[in-house]
Coordinates of C-alpha atoms in Angstrom, one line a residue:
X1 CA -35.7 6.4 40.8
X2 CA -37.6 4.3 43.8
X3 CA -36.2 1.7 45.9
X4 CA -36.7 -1.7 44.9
X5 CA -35.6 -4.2 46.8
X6 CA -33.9 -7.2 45.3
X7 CA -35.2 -9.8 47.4
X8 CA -38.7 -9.7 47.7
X9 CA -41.4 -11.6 50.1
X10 CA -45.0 -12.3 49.5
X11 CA -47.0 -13.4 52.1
X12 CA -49.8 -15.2 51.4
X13 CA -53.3 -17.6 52.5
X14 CA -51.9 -20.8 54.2
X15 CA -53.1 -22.1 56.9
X16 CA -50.2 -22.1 59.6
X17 CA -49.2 -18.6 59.9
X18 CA -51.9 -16.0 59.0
X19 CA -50.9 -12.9 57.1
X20 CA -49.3 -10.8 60.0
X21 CA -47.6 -13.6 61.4
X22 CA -45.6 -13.9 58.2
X23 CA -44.8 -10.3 58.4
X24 CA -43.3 -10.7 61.6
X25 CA -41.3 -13.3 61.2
X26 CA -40.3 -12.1 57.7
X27 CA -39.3 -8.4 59.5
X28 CA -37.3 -10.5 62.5
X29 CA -35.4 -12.6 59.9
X30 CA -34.5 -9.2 58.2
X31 CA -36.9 -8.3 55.5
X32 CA -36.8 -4.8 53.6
X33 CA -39.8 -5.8 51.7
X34 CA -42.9 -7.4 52.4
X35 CA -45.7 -7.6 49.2
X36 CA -49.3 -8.6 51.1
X37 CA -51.2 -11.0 49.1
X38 CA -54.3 -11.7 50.5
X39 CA -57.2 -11.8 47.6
X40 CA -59.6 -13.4 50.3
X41 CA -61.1 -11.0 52.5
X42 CA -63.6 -8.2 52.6
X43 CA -62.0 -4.5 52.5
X44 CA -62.8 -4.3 56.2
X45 CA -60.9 -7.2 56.8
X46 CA -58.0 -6.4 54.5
X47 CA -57.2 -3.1 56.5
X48 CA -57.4 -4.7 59.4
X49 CA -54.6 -6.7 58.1
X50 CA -52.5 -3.9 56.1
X51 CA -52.8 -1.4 59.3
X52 CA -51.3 -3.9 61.4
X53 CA -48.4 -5.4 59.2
X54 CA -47.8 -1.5 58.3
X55 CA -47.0 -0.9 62.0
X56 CA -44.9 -4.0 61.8
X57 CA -43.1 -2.6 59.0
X58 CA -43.0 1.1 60.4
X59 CA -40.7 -0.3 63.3
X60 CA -38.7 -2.9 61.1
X61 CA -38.0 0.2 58.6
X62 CA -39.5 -2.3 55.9
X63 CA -41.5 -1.7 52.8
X64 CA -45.0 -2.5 52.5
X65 CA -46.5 -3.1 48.8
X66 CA -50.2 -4.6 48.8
X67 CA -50.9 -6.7 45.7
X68 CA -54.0 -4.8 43.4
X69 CA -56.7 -3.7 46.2
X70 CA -55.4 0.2 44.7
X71 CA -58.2 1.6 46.1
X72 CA -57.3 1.0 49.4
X73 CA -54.6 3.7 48.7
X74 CA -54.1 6.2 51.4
X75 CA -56.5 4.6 53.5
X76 CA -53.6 2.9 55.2
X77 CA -49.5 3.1 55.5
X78 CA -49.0 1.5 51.8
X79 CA -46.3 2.7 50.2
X80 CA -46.9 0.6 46.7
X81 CA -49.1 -1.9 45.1
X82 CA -48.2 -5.0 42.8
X83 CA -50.7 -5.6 39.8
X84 CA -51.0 -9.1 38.8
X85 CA -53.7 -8.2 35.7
X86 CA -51.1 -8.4 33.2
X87 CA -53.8 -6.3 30.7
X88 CA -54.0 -3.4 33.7
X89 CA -53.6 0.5 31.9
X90 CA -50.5 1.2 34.2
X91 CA -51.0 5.0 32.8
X92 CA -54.6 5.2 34.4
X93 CA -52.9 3.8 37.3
X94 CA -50.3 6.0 37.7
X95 CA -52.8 9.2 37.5
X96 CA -54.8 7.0 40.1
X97 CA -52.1 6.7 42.8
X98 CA -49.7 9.5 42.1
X99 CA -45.6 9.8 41.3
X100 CA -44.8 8.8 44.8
X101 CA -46.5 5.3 45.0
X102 CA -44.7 2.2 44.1
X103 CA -46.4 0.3 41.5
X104 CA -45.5 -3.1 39.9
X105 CA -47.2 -5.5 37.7
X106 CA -46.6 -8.9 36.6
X107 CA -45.9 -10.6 33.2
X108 CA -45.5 -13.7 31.7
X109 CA -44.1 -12.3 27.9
X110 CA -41.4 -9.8 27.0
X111 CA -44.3 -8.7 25.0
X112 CA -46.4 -7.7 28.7
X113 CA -42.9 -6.7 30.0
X114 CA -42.2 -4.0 27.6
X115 CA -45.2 -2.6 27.6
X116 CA -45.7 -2.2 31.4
X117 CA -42.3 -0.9 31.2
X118 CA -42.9 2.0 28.5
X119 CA -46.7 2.7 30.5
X120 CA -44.4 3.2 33.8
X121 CA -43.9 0.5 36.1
X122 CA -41.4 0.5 39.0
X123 CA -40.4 -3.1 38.6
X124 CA -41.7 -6.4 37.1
X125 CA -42.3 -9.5 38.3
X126 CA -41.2 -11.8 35.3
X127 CA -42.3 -15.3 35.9
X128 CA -42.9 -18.2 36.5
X129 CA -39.6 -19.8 36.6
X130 CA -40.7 -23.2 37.8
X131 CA -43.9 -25.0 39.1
X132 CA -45.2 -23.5 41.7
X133 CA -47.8 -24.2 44.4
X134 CA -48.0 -21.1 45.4
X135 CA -50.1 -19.5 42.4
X136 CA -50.8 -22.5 40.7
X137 CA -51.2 -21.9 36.5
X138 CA -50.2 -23.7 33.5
X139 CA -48.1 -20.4 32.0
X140 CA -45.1 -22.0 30.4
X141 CA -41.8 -22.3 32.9
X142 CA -39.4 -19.8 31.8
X143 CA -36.3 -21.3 33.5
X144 CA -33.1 -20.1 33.2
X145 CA -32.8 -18.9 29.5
X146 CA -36.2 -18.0 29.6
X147 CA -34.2 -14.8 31.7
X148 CA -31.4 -14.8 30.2
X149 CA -33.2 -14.0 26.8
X150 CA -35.6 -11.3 28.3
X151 CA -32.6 -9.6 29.7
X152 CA -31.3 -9.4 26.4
X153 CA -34.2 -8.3 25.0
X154 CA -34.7 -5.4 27.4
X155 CA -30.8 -4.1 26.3
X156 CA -31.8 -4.5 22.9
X157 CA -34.9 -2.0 23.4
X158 CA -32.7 0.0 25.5
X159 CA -35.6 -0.4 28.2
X160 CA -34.2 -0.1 31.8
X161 CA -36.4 -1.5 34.5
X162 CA -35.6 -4.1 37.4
X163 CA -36.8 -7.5 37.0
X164 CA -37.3 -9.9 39.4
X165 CA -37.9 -13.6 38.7
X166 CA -40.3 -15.4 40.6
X167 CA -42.1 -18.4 40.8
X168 CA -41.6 -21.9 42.3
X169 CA -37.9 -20.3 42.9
X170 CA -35.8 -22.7 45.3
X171 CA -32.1 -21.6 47.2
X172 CA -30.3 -23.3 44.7
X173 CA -31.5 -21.7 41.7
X174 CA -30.6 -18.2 43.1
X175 CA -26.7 -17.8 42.1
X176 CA -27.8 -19.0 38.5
X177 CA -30.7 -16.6 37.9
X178 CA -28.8 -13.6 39.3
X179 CA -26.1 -14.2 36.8
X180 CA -28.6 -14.0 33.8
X181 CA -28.8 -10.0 34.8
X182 CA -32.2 -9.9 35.9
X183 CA -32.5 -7.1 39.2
X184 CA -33.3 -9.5 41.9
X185 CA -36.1 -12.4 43.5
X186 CA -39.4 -12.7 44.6
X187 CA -40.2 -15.9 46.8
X188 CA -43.5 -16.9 49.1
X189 CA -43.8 -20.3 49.2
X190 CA -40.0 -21.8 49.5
X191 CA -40.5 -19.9 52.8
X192 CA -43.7 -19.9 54.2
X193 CA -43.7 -24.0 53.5
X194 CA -40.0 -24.3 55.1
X195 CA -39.5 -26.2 58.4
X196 CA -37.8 -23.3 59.4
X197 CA -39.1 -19.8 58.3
X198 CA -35.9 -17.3 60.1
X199 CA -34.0 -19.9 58.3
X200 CA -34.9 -19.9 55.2
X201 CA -35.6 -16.6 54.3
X202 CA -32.5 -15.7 55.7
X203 CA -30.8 -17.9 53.4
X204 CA -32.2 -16.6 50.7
X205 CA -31.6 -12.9 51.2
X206 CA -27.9 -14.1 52.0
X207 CA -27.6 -15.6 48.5
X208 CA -29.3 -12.9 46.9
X209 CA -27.1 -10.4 48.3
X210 CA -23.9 -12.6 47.6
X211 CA -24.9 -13.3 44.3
X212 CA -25.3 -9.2 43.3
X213 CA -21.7 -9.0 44.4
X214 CA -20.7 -11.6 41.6

């Protein structure tokens, strides 16, 4: 089985720290995995991004998972890729990469969960839990029960896959979304909009961590 991490960063297109400055902070604050989201830029530019936060992540011993862009695939240090077309063949994709790369995908429905799951994701991103302003859409919130019932629903299908909730996810909604079951967190804009960055990732990954030892 491949290492997922249970507290997951996304960077992402604002305007006061580019892409690689939110690696680096995110790797001095303590990161072990770092999910590029930049769906703005050419391929040229996109490498020069991913070579450079790669290196960041080489010497931080941190993960480095580049959402869709697959067929940038060993041109650069990527060790997995996050698919956010929830109607993406993960079997084709999986041919496409390879055994060894990471691959996750996104979903919205236990319905897109389970079937990413049985076509052979890593990991989910099961979402959104609240507004959010960083991926703004008008999916329904899931909240709370909203995990509680998919985690249910995965033991009933004896389907074994790590979840992580995501979406408009704040520090004091951690403890209580951990204790529904679900694998661990994805977060981007609680920290990249924080007055402190360190701070607030670190505070994050603190709770996380705390919260798996419940």
């Amino acid at each position: 089985m491949k290492y997922i991490e249970k507290f997951q960063y996304i960077t992402h297109d604002i305007p006061q720290l580019n892409h690689i400055e939110q690696a680096q902070l995110a790797c001095e604050a303590g990161a072990k995995w770092i999910q590029y989201r930049c769906l703005s830029k050419n391929d040229e530019a996109l490498l020069l991004d991913i070579n450079t936060i790669a290196e960041i992540c080489d010497d931080w011993g941190t993960t480095l998972i580049v959402t869709d862009h697959v067929h940038l695939n060993g041109k650069a240090d990527i060790q997995g890729f996050h698919i956010e077309d929830m109607n993406a063949d993960f079997i084709a994709l999986r041919k496409l990469v390879g055994p060894d790369i990471t691959l996750g995908g996104s979903a919205i429905t236990v319905q897109n969960l389970t079937r990413l799951a049985r076509e052979g994701a890593d990991y989910i991103g099961y979402g959104p839990f609240a507004a959010t302003e960083t991926k703004p859409n008008s999916y329904e919130h899931l909240g709370i029960e909203g995990y509680q019932h998919v985690v249910k629903e995965l033991k009933g299908q004896a389907i074994n896959i790590p979840i992580l909730a995501v979406g408009g996810i704040k520090t004091y909604d951690v403890e209580a979304l951990m204790q529904t079951g679900v694998y661990g967190i994805a977060v981007s804009g609680a920290i990249n909009f924080a007055d402190d960055f360190l701070e607030a990732y670190q505070d994050f990954y603190t709770l996380v961590k705390e919260s798996t030892l419940l």
